[in-house]
Short mmCIF file of C-alpha atoms and ligand atoms in Angstrom, two decimals:
data_model
loop_
_atom_site.label_atom_id
_atom_site.label_comp_id
_atom_site.label_asym_id
_atom_site.label_seq_id
_atom_site.Cartn_x
_atom_site.Cartn_y
_atom_site.Cartn_z
CA MET A 1 129.85 142.02 49.70
CA ASP A 2 129.97 142.96 53.38
CA ASN A 3 128.10 141.00 55.98
CA GLN A 4 125.50 143.69 56.40
CA SER A 5 124.33 143.72 52.80
CA ALA A 6 124.57 139.93 52.57
CA LEU A 7 121.81 139.94 55.17
CA TRP A 8 119.60 142.31 53.22
CA TRP A 9 116.67 139.91 53.58
CA LYS A 10 116.91 140.32 57.34
CA ASN A 11 117.55 144.05 57.49
CA GLY A 12 115.42 145.14 54.59
CA VAL A 13 111.84 145.59 53.46
CA ILE A 14 110.45 143.47 50.62
CA TYR A 15 107.88 144.91 48.21
CA GLN A 16 105.68 142.57 46.20
CA ILE A 17 104.99 143.52 42.61
CA TYR A 18 102.12 141.84 40.80
CA PRO A 19 103.44 142.59 37.30
CA ARG A 20 100.07 142.48 35.48
CA SER A 21 98.80 145.33 37.63
CA PHE A 22 101.85 147.42 38.47
CA GLN A 23 102.69 149.51 35.42
CA ASP A 24 101.93 149.01 31.73
CA SER A 25 104.54 150.39 29.33
CA ASN A 26 103.11 149.42 25.94
CA GLY A 27 99.43 150.33 26.12
CA ASP A 28 97.96 146.82 26.06
CA GLY A 29 96.30 147.35 29.44
CA ILE A 30 98.51 144.74 31.15
CA GLY A 31 101.49 145.66 33.29
CA ASP A 32 104.92 144.46 32.17
CA LEU A 33 108.61 144.28 33.13
CA GLN A 34 109.49 147.52 31.33
CA GLY A 35 106.76 149.11 33.47
CA VAL A 36 108.59 147.90 36.59
CA ILE A 37 111.81 149.42 35.24
CA ASN A 38 109.98 152.70 34.65
CA ARG A 39 108.97 152.78 38.33
CA MET A 40 112.36 151.78 39.72
CA ASP A 41 113.12 155.28 41.01
CA TYR A 42 109.80 155.31 42.83
CA LEU A 43 110.76 152.04 44.54
CA ALA A 44 114.30 153.13 45.37
CA LYS A 45 113.85 156.78 46.23
CA THR A 46 110.24 157.79 46.77
CA LEU A 47 109.35 154.72 48.80
CA GLY A 48 112.75 153.30 49.73
CA VAL A 49 112.40 149.52 49.74
CA ASP A 50 115.29 147.06 49.75
CA ALA A 51 113.99 144.23 47.60
CA ILE A 52 111.22 143.49 45.15
CA TRP A 53 109.41 140.18 44.72
CA LEU A 54 108.00 139.75 41.25
CA SER A 55 104.98 137.47 40.89
CA PRO A 56 105.33 135.11 37.88
CA PHE A 57 106.19 136.57 34.49
CA TYR A 58 106.98 133.28 32.72
CA PRO A 59 105.30 132.05 29.53
CA SER A 60 101.88 130.87 30.60
CA PRO A 61 98.40 130.32 29.18
CA GLN A 62 97.38 132.50 32.19
CA ALA A 63 94.73 130.06 33.41
CA ASP A 64 95.80 131.13 36.92
CA PHE A 65 97.45 134.39 35.82
CA GLY A 66 100.97 133.09 35.57
CA TYR A 67 100.89 130.47 38.33
CA ASP A 68 100.46 127.98 35.47
CA VAL A 69 103.92 128.04 33.91
CA SER A 70 104.55 126.57 30.45
CA ASN A 71 108.26 127.45 30.37
CA TYR A 72 110.23 128.18 33.54
CA CYS A 73 113.19 129.71 31.73
CA ASP A 74 111.71 132.53 29.69
CA VAL A 75 109.46 135.61 29.91
CA ASP A 76 105.91 135.69 28.57
CA PRO A 77 105.70 138.14 25.63
CA VAL A 78 102.92 139.93 27.50
CA PHE A 79 105.52 140.92 30.13
CA GLY A 80 108.56 141.39 27.85
CA ASP A 81 111.51 139.13 27.16
CA LEU A 82 114.68 137.86 28.82
CA ALA A 83 116.63 140.95 27.74
CA THR A 84 114.08 143.15 29.52
CA PHE A 85 114.35 140.95 32.58
CA ASP A 86 118.14 141.31 32.56
CA LYS A 87 117.73 145.07 32.25
CA LEU A 88 115.30 145.08 35.17
CA LEU A 89 117.84 143.19 37.24
CA ARG A 90 120.59 145.65 36.32
CA GLU A 91 118.44 148.69 37.01
CA ALA A 92 117.37 147.28 40.36
CA HIS A 93 120.91 146.36 41.39
CA GLU A 94 122.25 149.76 40.36
CA ARG A 95 119.86 151.26 42.89
CA GLY A 96 120.71 148.74 45.60
CA ILE A 97 117.42 146.85 45.20
CA LYS A 98 117.48 143.05 45.35
CA VAL A 99 115.24 141.00 43.09
CA ILE A 100 113.30 137.97 44.31
CA ILE A 101 111.40 135.98 41.72
CA ASP A 102 108.42 133.70 42.16
CA ILE A 103 109.02 130.05 41.44
CA VAL A 104 106.13 127.60 41.05
CA PRO A 105 107.54 124.13 41.75
CA ASN A 106 104.40 122.23 42.72
CA HIS A 107 102.71 122.32 39.34
CA THR A 108 103.23 123.33 35.74
CA SER A 109 100.72 124.41 33.16
CA ASN A 110 99.03 121.57 31.29
CA GLN A 111 100.63 123.25 28.24
CA HIS A 112 104.17 122.74 29.57
CA PRO A 113 106.11 120.44 27.17
CA TRP A 114 106.83 118.12 30.13
CA PHE A 115 103.13 117.54 30.68
CA ILE A 116 102.33 117.30 26.99
CA GLU A 117 104.88 114.49 26.79
CA SER A 118 103.73 112.94 30.03
CA ARG A 119 100.13 112.66 28.90
CA SER A 120 101.01 111.48 25.38
CA ASN A 121 101.14 107.80 26.39
CA ARG A 122 101.75 105.63 29.43
CA ASP A 123 105.22 104.62 28.26
CA ASN A 124 106.55 108.11 27.72
CA PRO A 125 109.77 108.67 29.74
CA LYS A 126 108.13 111.71 31.33
CA ARG A 127 104.98 109.80 32.34
CA ASP A 128 106.22 109.60 35.93
CA TRP A 129 107.08 113.31 36.05
CA TYR A 130 103.46 113.89 37.10
CA VAL A 131 101.20 111.94 39.46
CA TRP A 132 99.18 109.47 37.41
CA ARG A 133 96.94 106.79 38.95
CA ASP A 134 94.32 104.27 37.86
CA ALA A 135 90.68 104.86 38.68
CA LYS A 136 89.07 102.86 41.48
CA VAL A 137 87.12 99.83 40.22
CA ASP A 138 83.95 101.91 40.02
CA GLY A 139 85.73 104.47 37.84
CA THR A 140 85.96 107.16 40.55
CA PRO A 141 89.22 109.03 41.40
CA PRO A 142 91.97 107.17 43.29
CA ASN A 143 91.27 108.97 46.57
CA ASN A 144 89.16 111.74 48.14
CA TRP A 145 91.60 114.63 47.75
CA LEU A 146 90.12 117.98 46.81
CA ALA A 147 91.61 120.80 44.76
CA VAL A 148 92.06 124.16 46.49
CA PHE A 149 90.16 125.79 43.64
CA GLY A 150 87.17 123.43 43.98
CA GLY A 151 86.22 119.88 43.01
CA SER A 152 88.30 116.71 43.04
CA SER A 153 92.03 117.11 42.62
CA TRP A 154 92.01 114.28 40.06
CA GLU A 155 91.29 114.78 36.36
CA TRP A 156 90.50 111.87 34.07
CA ASP A 157 92.60 111.58 30.94
CA GLU A 158 90.53 109.80 28.32
CA LYS A 159 93.39 109.02 25.97
CA THR A 160 95.65 107.18 28.42
CA GLY A 161 92.89 105.97 30.75
CA GLN A 162 94.29 107.31 34.04
CA TYR A 163 93.70 110.19 36.41
CA TYR A 164 96.33 112.90 37.03
CA LEU A 165 96.67 114.94 40.19
CA HIS A 166 96.18 118.73 40.34
CA SER A 167 96.10 120.49 43.71
CA PHE A 168 94.77 123.65 42.04
CA LEU A 169 93.15 123.89 38.56
CA LYS A 170 93.04 120.95 36.17
CA GLU A 171 95.21 123.20 33.97
CA GLN A 172 97.89 123.02 36.73
CA PRO A 173 99.01 119.36 36.97
CA ASP A 174 101.20 118.58 40.02
CA LEU A 175 104.76 117.53 39.36
CA ASN A 176 105.97 114.29 40.94
CA TRP A 177 108.80 115.51 43.17
CA ARG A 178 109.55 111.91 44.20
CA ASN A 179 111.03 111.40 40.76
CA PRO A 180 114.76 112.33 40.85
CA ASP A 181 114.58 113.56 37.24
CA VAL A 182 111.94 116.10 38.27
CA GLN A 183 114.10 117.26 41.16
CA LYS A 184 117.07 117.69 38.85
CA ALA A 185 115.03 119.54 36.22
CA MET A 186 113.57 121.92 38.80
CA PHE A 187 116.88 122.56 40.54
CA ASP A 188 118.24 123.41 37.08
CA VAL A 189 115.45 125.98 36.78
CA TYR A 190 116.56 127.56 40.06
CA ARG A 191 120.15 127.57 38.75
CA PHE A 192 119.10 129.17 35.46
CA TRP A 193 117.83 132.23 37.34
CA LEU A 194 120.62 132.23 39.93
CA ASP A 195 123.15 132.31 37.12
CA ARG A 196 121.32 135.31 35.67
CA GLY A 197 121.84 137.05 38.99
CA VAL A 198 118.55 136.93 40.90
CA ASP A 199 118.88 137.40 44.65
CA GLY A 200 116.27 134.96 45.81
CA PHE A 201 113.04 133.07 45.34
CA ARG A 202 109.52 133.21 46.68
CA ILE A 203 108.42 129.60 46.47
CA ASP A 204 104.79 129.06 45.59
CA VAL A 205 102.92 126.66 47.92
CA ALA A 206 106.32 125.36 49.00
CA HIS A 207 104.98 122.60 51.27
CA TYR A 208 102.67 121.04 48.65
CA ILE A 209 105.43 119.42 46.65
CA MET A 210 105.63 116.27 48.78
CA LYS A 211 102.50 114.21 49.34
CA ASP A 212 101.90 110.97 51.18
CA PRO A 213 103.53 108.28 49.00
CA GLU A 214 100.53 105.98 49.48
CA LEU A 215 98.09 108.77 48.60
CA LYS A 216 95.91 107.98 51.64
CA ASP A 217 92.44 109.54 51.93
CA ASN A 218 92.23 112.78 53.93
CA PRO A 219 89.96 112.70 57.00
CA VAL A 220 87.16 115.20 57.58
CA ASN A 221 88.27 118.04 59.85
CA ARG A 222 86.34 118.11 63.15
CA ASP A 223 88.64 120.56 64.94
CA PRO A 224 88.77 124.08 63.45
CA SER A 225 92.01 124.86 65.32
CA LYS A 226 93.69 122.22 63.17
CA GLY A 227 92.35 123.09 59.74
CA GLU A 228 93.32 125.54 57.07
CA LEU A 229 94.43 129.08 57.82
CA LYS A 230 91.48 130.28 55.75
CA PRO A 231 89.03 127.42 55.30
CA THR A 232 87.10 127.92 52.06
CA GLY A 233 84.42 125.77 50.44
CA GLU A 234 84.53 121.98 50.62
CA TYR A 235 88.34 122.09 50.71
CA GLY A 236 88.24 123.82 54.08
CA LYS A 237 86.16 121.01 55.60
CA MET A 238 88.89 118.38 55.18
CA LEU A 239 92.01 117.86 57.25
CA HIS A 240 94.77 117.99 54.66
CA LEU A 241 97.03 115.42 56.26
CA TYR A 242 98.14 113.55 53.18
CA ASP A 243 97.94 115.80 50.13
CA LYS A 244 100.79 118.13 51.14
CA GLY A 245 103.54 118.70 53.67
CA HIS A 246 104.90 115.11 53.85
CA PRO A 247 108.12 115.20 55.96
CA ASP A 248 110.15 114.25 52.87
CA VAL A 249 109.68 117.84 51.75
CA HIS A 250 112.46 118.90 54.13
CA GLY A 251 115.10 116.99 52.17
CA ILE A 252 114.17 119.00 49.09
CA TYR A 253 114.58 122.32 50.87
CA ARG A 254 117.88 121.21 52.40
CA GLU A 255 119.11 120.52 48.90
CA LEU A 256 117.80 123.87 47.68
CA ARG A 257 119.61 125.61 50.55
CA ARG A 258 122.85 123.93 49.54
CA ILE A 259 122.37 125.30 46.04
CA LEU A 260 121.55 128.79 47.31
CA ASN A 261 124.58 128.71 49.59
CA SER A 262 126.85 127.70 46.72
CA TYR A 263 126.45 131.19 45.22
CA GLN A 264 128.34 134.26 46.36
CA PRO A 265 126.77 135.99 48.15
CA PRO A 266 124.38 133.22 49.20
CA ARG A 267 120.91 133.67 47.78
CA TYR A 268 117.63 133.78 49.64
CA SER A 269 114.40 131.77 49.83
CA VAL A 270 110.98 132.45 51.30
CA GLY A 271 108.30 129.80 51.09
CA GLU A 272 104.59 130.34 50.80
CA ILE A 273 103.53 128.06 53.64
CA HIS A 274 100.02 128.34 55.00
CA ILE A 275 100.19 126.20 58.12
CA LEU A 276 98.23 126.89 61.28
CA ASP A 277 100.28 124.73 63.58
CA TRP A 278 103.18 127.00 64.58
CA LYS A 279 105.59 124.23 65.48
CA GLU A 280 105.11 122.50 62.16
CA TRP A 281 105.32 125.83 60.34
CA ALA A 282 108.68 126.54 61.97
CA THR A 283 110.14 123.22 60.79
CA TYR A 284 110.62 124.86 57.38
CA TYR A 285 113.49 126.89 58.84
CA GLY A 286 115.23 123.50 59.09
CA GLN A 287 117.05 121.83 61.95
CA ASN A 288 120.13 123.97 61.76
CA ASP A 289 119.53 126.92 59.48
CA ASP A 290 119.61 124.52 56.57
CA GLU A 291 116.24 124.92 54.82
CA LEU A 292 114.26 128.04 53.90
CA HIS A 293 115.42 131.40 55.17
CA MET A 294 111.80 132.06 56.02
CA PRO A 295 108.42 130.44 55.73
CA PHE A 296 106.03 133.33 55.02
CA ASN A 297 104.13 134.24 58.16
CA PHE A 298 100.51 135.05 57.32
CA SER A 299 99.25 135.27 60.89
CA LEU A 300 98.51 139.00 60.84
CA LEU A 301 96.06 138.40 58.00
CA VAL A 302 93.83 136.37 60.28
CA THR A 303 94.37 137.94 63.70
CA PRO A 304 91.50 140.16 64.96
CA TRP A 305 92.64 143.79 65.21
CA LYS A 306 92.68 143.74 69.02
CA ALA A 307 95.55 144.49 71.35
CA LEU A 308 95.68 141.17 73.15
CA ALA A 309 95.11 139.05 70.05
CA LEU A 310 97.88 140.82 68.16
CA ARG A 311 100.27 140.53 71.07
CA LYS A 312 99.56 136.80 71.33
CA THR A 313 100.26 136.37 67.62
CA VAL A 314 103.55 138.23 67.83
CA GLU A 315 104.61 136.26 70.87
CA ALA A 316 103.67 132.97 69.22
CA VAL A 317 105.89 133.91 66.28
CA GLU A 318 108.70 134.98 68.58
CA SER A 319 108.50 131.75 70.57
CA VAL A 320 108.65 129.35 67.60
CA THR A 321 111.30 131.17 65.59
CA PRO A 322 114.50 129.13 66.05
CA PRO A 323 117.56 130.92 67.45
CA TRP A 324 119.15 131.18 64.01
CA GLY A 325 115.85 132.05 62.33
CA TRP A 326 114.41 135.44 61.58
CA PRO A 327 110.69 136.29 61.77
CA ASN A 328 108.71 137.98 59.01
CA TYR A 329 105.26 139.49 58.64
CA VAL A 330 102.79 140.04 55.81
CA LEU A 331 99.67 142.22 55.68
CA GLY A 332 98.57 141.67 52.12
CA ASN A 333 99.34 140.01 48.84
CA HIS A 334 97.75 139.16 45.51
CA ASP A 335 95.61 136.46 47.14
CA GLU A 336 94.13 138.47 50.00
CA PRO A 337 91.54 141.23 50.30
CA ARG A 338 93.15 144.69 50.38
CA LEU A 339 94.49 145.77 53.77
CA ALA A 340 92.57 149.08 53.74
CA SER A 341 89.29 147.28 52.96
CA ARG A 342 89.86 144.53 55.47
CA LEU A 343 90.64 146.79 58.41
CA GLY A 344 89.37 150.23 57.41
CA LEU A 345 91.66 153.21 56.94
CA GLN A 346 92.47 154.02 60.56
CA LYS A 347 93.42 150.48 61.51
CA ALA A 348 95.28 150.05 58.23
CA ARG A 349 97.50 152.96 59.28
CA GLN A 350 98.22 151.17 62.54
CA ALA A 351 98.87 147.99 60.57
CA ALA A 352 101.51 149.78 58.48
CA MET A 353 103.19 150.95 61.69
CA LEU A 354 103.03 147.49 63.24
CA LEU A 355 104.42 145.78 60.13
CA LEU A 356 107.33 148.19 59.85
CA THR A 357 108.28 148.12 63.54
CA LEU A 358 107.98 144.45 64.58
CA ARG A 359 111.06 142.26 64.77
CA GLY A 360 111.09 140.58 61.39
CA THR A 361 111.22 141.26 57.68
CA PRO A 362 108.13 143.09 56.39
CA THR A 363 106.68 142.31 52.97
CA LEU A 364 104.47 145.03 51.47
CA TYR A 365 101.98 144.46 48.66
CA ASN A 366 101.99 146.98 45.81
CA GLY A 367 99.28 149.60 46.15
CA ASP A 368 98.74 149.01 49.87
CA GLU A 369 101.04 151.96 50.49
CA PHE A 370 98.49 154.24 48.80
CA GLY A 371 95.62 152.74 50.81
CA GLN A 372 94.16 151.08 47.71
CA MET A 373 90.85 149.36 48.41
CA ASN A 374 89.13 146.25 47.02
CA VAL A 375 87.27 146.95 43.80
CA THR A 376 83.92 145.23 43.45
CA ILE A 377 83.73 143.47 40.11
CA PRO A 378 80.48 141.84 38.96
CA LEU A 379 80.75 138.04 38.81
CA GLU A 380 80.24 137.93 35.04
CA GLU A 381 83.28 140.23 34.59
CA GLN A 382 85.54 138.45 37.04
CA LYS A 383 88.69 136.84 35.67
CA ASP A 384 90.10 134.91 38.63
CA PRO A 385 89.37 131.19 38.10
CA TRP A 386 89.05 130.57 41.85
CA GLY A 387 86.42 133.30 42.29
CA LYS A 388 84.47 131.89 39.37
CA ARG A 389 84.47 128.38 40.83
CA VAL A 390 84.06 128.95 44.58
CA PRO A 391 81.77 131.83 45.62
CA GLY A 392 83.46 134.43 47.82
CA THR A 393 87.06 133.54 46.96
CA GLY A 394 87.62 135.94 44.02
CA ARG A 395 90.97 137.73 44.03
CA ASP A 396 90.40 140.21 41.19
CA GLN A 397 89.19 142.73 43.76
CA ASN A 398 92.69 143.02 45.23
CA ARG A 399 94.61 142.80 41.93
CA THR A 400 93.31 145.95 40.24
CA PRO A 401 95.88 148.33 38.70
CA ASN A 402 98.22 150.42 40.79
CA GLN A 403 96.97 153.96 41.18
CA TRP A 404 99.77 156.32 40.23
CA THR A 405 98.13 159.58 39.16
CA PRO A 406 94.72 161.28 39.17
CA GLY A 407 94.87 161.31 35.33
CA THR A 408 93.43 158.95 32.75
CA ASN A 409 93.75 155.28 33.70
CA ALA A 410 95.52 156.40 36.89
CA GLY A 411 98.81 156.48 34.99
CA PHE A 412 98.76 152.68 34.92
CA THR A 413 98.30 152.39 31.18
CA ALA A 414 98.03 154.66 28.15
CA GLU A 415 95.03 156.88 27.46
CA GLY A 416 92.50 154.93 25.42
CA ALA A 417 93.84 151.55 26.62
CA ILE A 418 91.59 149.29 28.67
CA PRO A 419 93.18 148.10 31.92
CA TRP A 420 92.87 144.31 32.27
CA LEU A 421 90.89 144.87 35.50
CA PRO A 422 88.88 148.01 36.24
CA LEU A 423 90.36 150.85 38.26
CA ALA A 424 89.02 151.80 41.66
CA ASP A 425 86.38 154.58 41.52
CA ASN A 426 88.34 156.59 44.06
CA TYR A 427 91.66 156.62 42.21
CA GLN A 428 91.55 160.37 41.61
CA MET A 429 92.03 160.85 45.36
CA VAL A 430 93.87 157.68 46.25
CA ASN A 431 97.00 157.67 44.10
CA MET A 432 100.73 158.19 44.43
CA GLN A 433 100.94 161.66 42.91
CA THR A 434 98.11 163.21 44.92
CA GLU A 435 99.26 161.58 48.13
CA LEU A 436 102.83 162.76 47.77
CA ASP A 437 101.57 166.32 48.25
CA ASP A 438 99.51 165.51 51.31
CA PRO A 439 101.53 165.22 54.53
CA ALA A 440 98.70 163.24 56.17
CA SER A 441 98.41 160.69 53.37
CA PHE A 442 98.81 156.97 53.60
CA LEU A 443 101.81 157.09 51.32
CA ASN A 444 103.57 159.68 53.44
CA LEU A 445 102.99 157.60 56.56
CA TYR A 446 104.64 154.63 54.82
CA ARG A 447 107.48 156.85 53.64
CA LYS A 448 108.11 158.20 57.13
CA LEU A 449 108.06 154.70 58.62
CA LEU A 450 110.34 153.30 55.95
CA ALA A 451 112.80 156.17 56.23
CA PHE A 452 112.96 155.91 60.01
CA ARG A 453 113.29 152.13 59.92
CA ARG A 454 116.13 152.37 57.46
CA GLN A 455 118.30 154.40 59.83
CA SER A 456 117.26 152.67 63.06
CA ASN A 457 119.27 149.64 64.08
CA ALA A 458 116.78 148.95 66.85
CA LEU A 459 113.92 148.62 64.35
CA ARG A 460 115.86 146.65 61.79
CA VAL A 461 117.62 144.14 63.97
CA GLY A 462 116.89 144.92 67.61
CA ARG A 463 115.25 142.64 70.14
CA TYR A 464 111.50 142.71 70.85
CA GLU A 465 109.94 142.97 74.28
CA ALA A 466 106.29 143.59 75.15
CA ILE A 467 105.69 146.48 77.57
CA ASP A 468 103.62 145.85 80.70
CA PRO A 469 101.48 147.10 82.25
CA VAL A 470 99.50 149.09 79.70
CA PRO A 471 95.72 149.57 79.44
CA GLU A 472 93.97 146.47 78.08
CA ALA A 473 93.11 148.18 74.79
CA CYS A 474 96.74 149.04 74.16
CA PHE A 475 99.58 147.04 72.67
CA ALA A 476 103.04 148.43 73.35
CA TYR A 477 106.50 146.99 72.82
CA LEU A 478 110.06 148.06 72.64
CA ARG A 479 112.75 147.35 70.13
CA GLN A 480 116.28 147.76 71.32
CA ALA A 481 119.77 147.47 69.87
CA GLY A 482 122.90 148.84 71.60
CA ASN A 483 121.96 152.12 73.23
CA GLU A 484 118.97 152.77 70.95
CA THR A 485 115.53 151.94 72.34
CA ILE A 486 112.36 152.54 70.37
CA ILE A 487 108.90 152.21 71.89
CA ILE A 488 105.86 151.51 69.77
CA ALA A 489 102.38 151.86 71.21
CA PHE A 490 98.89 151.40 69.80
CA ASN A 491 95.50 152.32 71.13
CA MET A 492 93.09 149.77 69.75
CA SER A 493 89.88 151.31 71.00
CA ASP A 494 87.43 154.16 70.36
CA ILE A 495 88.45 156.18 73.41
CA THR A 496 91.62 158.03 74.33
CA MET A 497 94.06 155.93 76.38
CA ARG A 498 96.83 157.20 78.62
CA LEU A 499 100.17 155.43 78.99
CA ASP A 500 102.58 156.00 81.82
CA LEU A 501 106.04 155.21 80.52
CA ARG A 502 108.02 157.31 82.95
CA ARG A 503 110.06 154.25 84.03
CA PHE A 504 111.83 154.52 80.68
CA GLY A 505 113.00 158.09 81.33
CA ASN A 506 112.61 160.84 78.76
CA ILE A 507 110.68 160.11 75.61
CA GLU A 508 110.25 161.82 72.28
CA ILE A 509 107.62 161.10 69.64
CA ILE A 510 108.97 160.32 66.20
CA ILE A 511 105.91 159.28 64.18
CA SER A 512 102.18 159.21 64.84
CA THR A 513 99.62 157.46 62.62
CA GLU A 514 97.14 160.25 63.10
CA LEU A 515 98.56 163.58 64.04
CA ASN A 516 101.53 165.63 63.19
CA ARG A 517 102.94 164.98 66.63
CA ASN A 518 106.60 164.94 67.34
CA GLY A 519 109.09 166.12 69.91
CA THR A 520 109.47 165.40 73.59
CA ILE A 521 106.47 164.46 75.65
CA ASP A 522 105.68 163.99 79.35
CA ALA A 523 106.46 160.27 79.67
CA ALA A 524 104.00 159.91 82.55
CA ARG A 525 101.08 161.10 80.46
CA ILE A 526 101.21 159.84 76.89
CA ASP A 527 97.71 160.19 75.48
CA LEU A 528 96.90 158.03 72.52
CA SER A 529 93.83 159.05 70.50
CA PRO A 530 91.39 156.36 69.41
CA TRP A 531 93.19 153.96 67.02
CA GLU A 532 96.38 155.96 67.12
CA GLY A 533 99.81 154.42 66.89
CA LEU A 534 103.05 156.06 68.03
CA VAL A 535 106.71 155.40 67.40
CA MET A 536 108.78 156.93 70.22
CA ARG A 537 112.39 157.04 71.22
CA ILE A 538 113.93 156.98 74.66
CA ILE A 539 116.28 159.94 74.93
C1 LIG B 601 99.56 130.49 45.59
C2 LIG B 601 99.59 131.75 44.78
O1 LIG B 601 99.89 132.82 45.62
C3 LIG B 601 98.25 131.87 44.12
O2 LIG B 601 98.07 133.11 43.51
C4 LIG B 601 98.11 130.74 43.13
O3 LIG B 601 96.82 130.79 42.55
C5 LIG B 601 98.30 129.39 43.83
N1 LIG B 601 99.43 129.38 44.70
C6 LIG B 601 98.49 128.30 42.82
O4 LIG B 601 99.75 128.43 42.22
#
């Protein structure tokens, strides 16, 4: 493997697949691994991404739709079997696509054999694989920790007379990563998939695995700048100092990195790490390129769509990324409202351009490339456990099936089948097939950006520099590698803005978010329409 392709995670674009909603191949209304295989040519050729990240497909009671794993080393029959997984890997690799799988190390399902043993009696050898504690003298939980999905994070176990810890649902008991046997068992899980040939891991709530060893109470949060990235419900009112992110977590990720590096070529890791404090967030890169390759950067999900705010976010990311580290950006995933609903269509087009032109690895969420919107689902029909427990947090809206065709069930599942979540009302217009024929479509904008990025060294690996001065409502930057310089400019306002970029010499437009504009332009008078974005090249 040459150096270039060994660094695919740096050069490439990652595409997240939520398997339940991507493509169903057997007419049960739920997407599956064979469905992913069936769409492999779309991923490789029509879209042109470099890697896919598969959300969990392991055996699971599906209390949290696969993030409650009952066997880490198999495939849930709903999604297929190990042979189908191996085929998926082969088909992806044949097309030059890397495969990243989701690993859920913080918690198992309460149906996992480890937990069933652990809760069977206090003397079971696996008792200490989970976090068990006595009640306080008045019978209440051992401390004041809250579960992300609502309520206390402690569940009473009648049979053995102790509480167990669960940072999410009570069906998702937290593993005790301070127990060396747990560490060994989980590192063996990583090895199981590495030996099968996966290229990397997306690590679910990576920082949660180490808690304060004394399980101290969390204080109330009085300073919003210090709290959660997205404070929700009672959970968002506490400062989560002790229930996650204990510094001992870094030793675990150093060990994981050693394991990843022991494979040829070395494999990759990206951690789901929602931390507001940039300096702390960046510690997950390690001290010397020895922990995660990347902590996911969710900042664009919470930054107002304004020129100055976006620039500040990008510069904050640039300033904390260590010299050996590589930035990354995310605009959507299975936990977040749809990009096109959050920002509206015009800004979502700018967002696509921003994501695919910043310095850093972009991760796309399936369906965002068609401009899929949130689908409103009445509460009584909602399936997401979080949405059912904490008003306003439901994620079904952004997990509805991928819209492939204007035909029955949008090509997601067979005619007559019932998709596990309803399809968007607008799928006959917003879908892959229809958009492929429309040069102005969302999909074709993504395709143009992806194709240009693929052949531009400046965009893939070049340096970033903000361009000044520009009108206040504009955000402009350059990306440069060798003798290639690309300029990206956005007008984030309702009126036309003029840029004078004549100091850069001659300029040609490559891609516009709005108009079919290309070719050379008078660099002294570059007019950007309201909410337009341009990719330009210095010639
Ligand atoms: C983060 C995942 O992205 C989310 O979908 C899941 O519910 C929680 N972790 C718990 O595993």
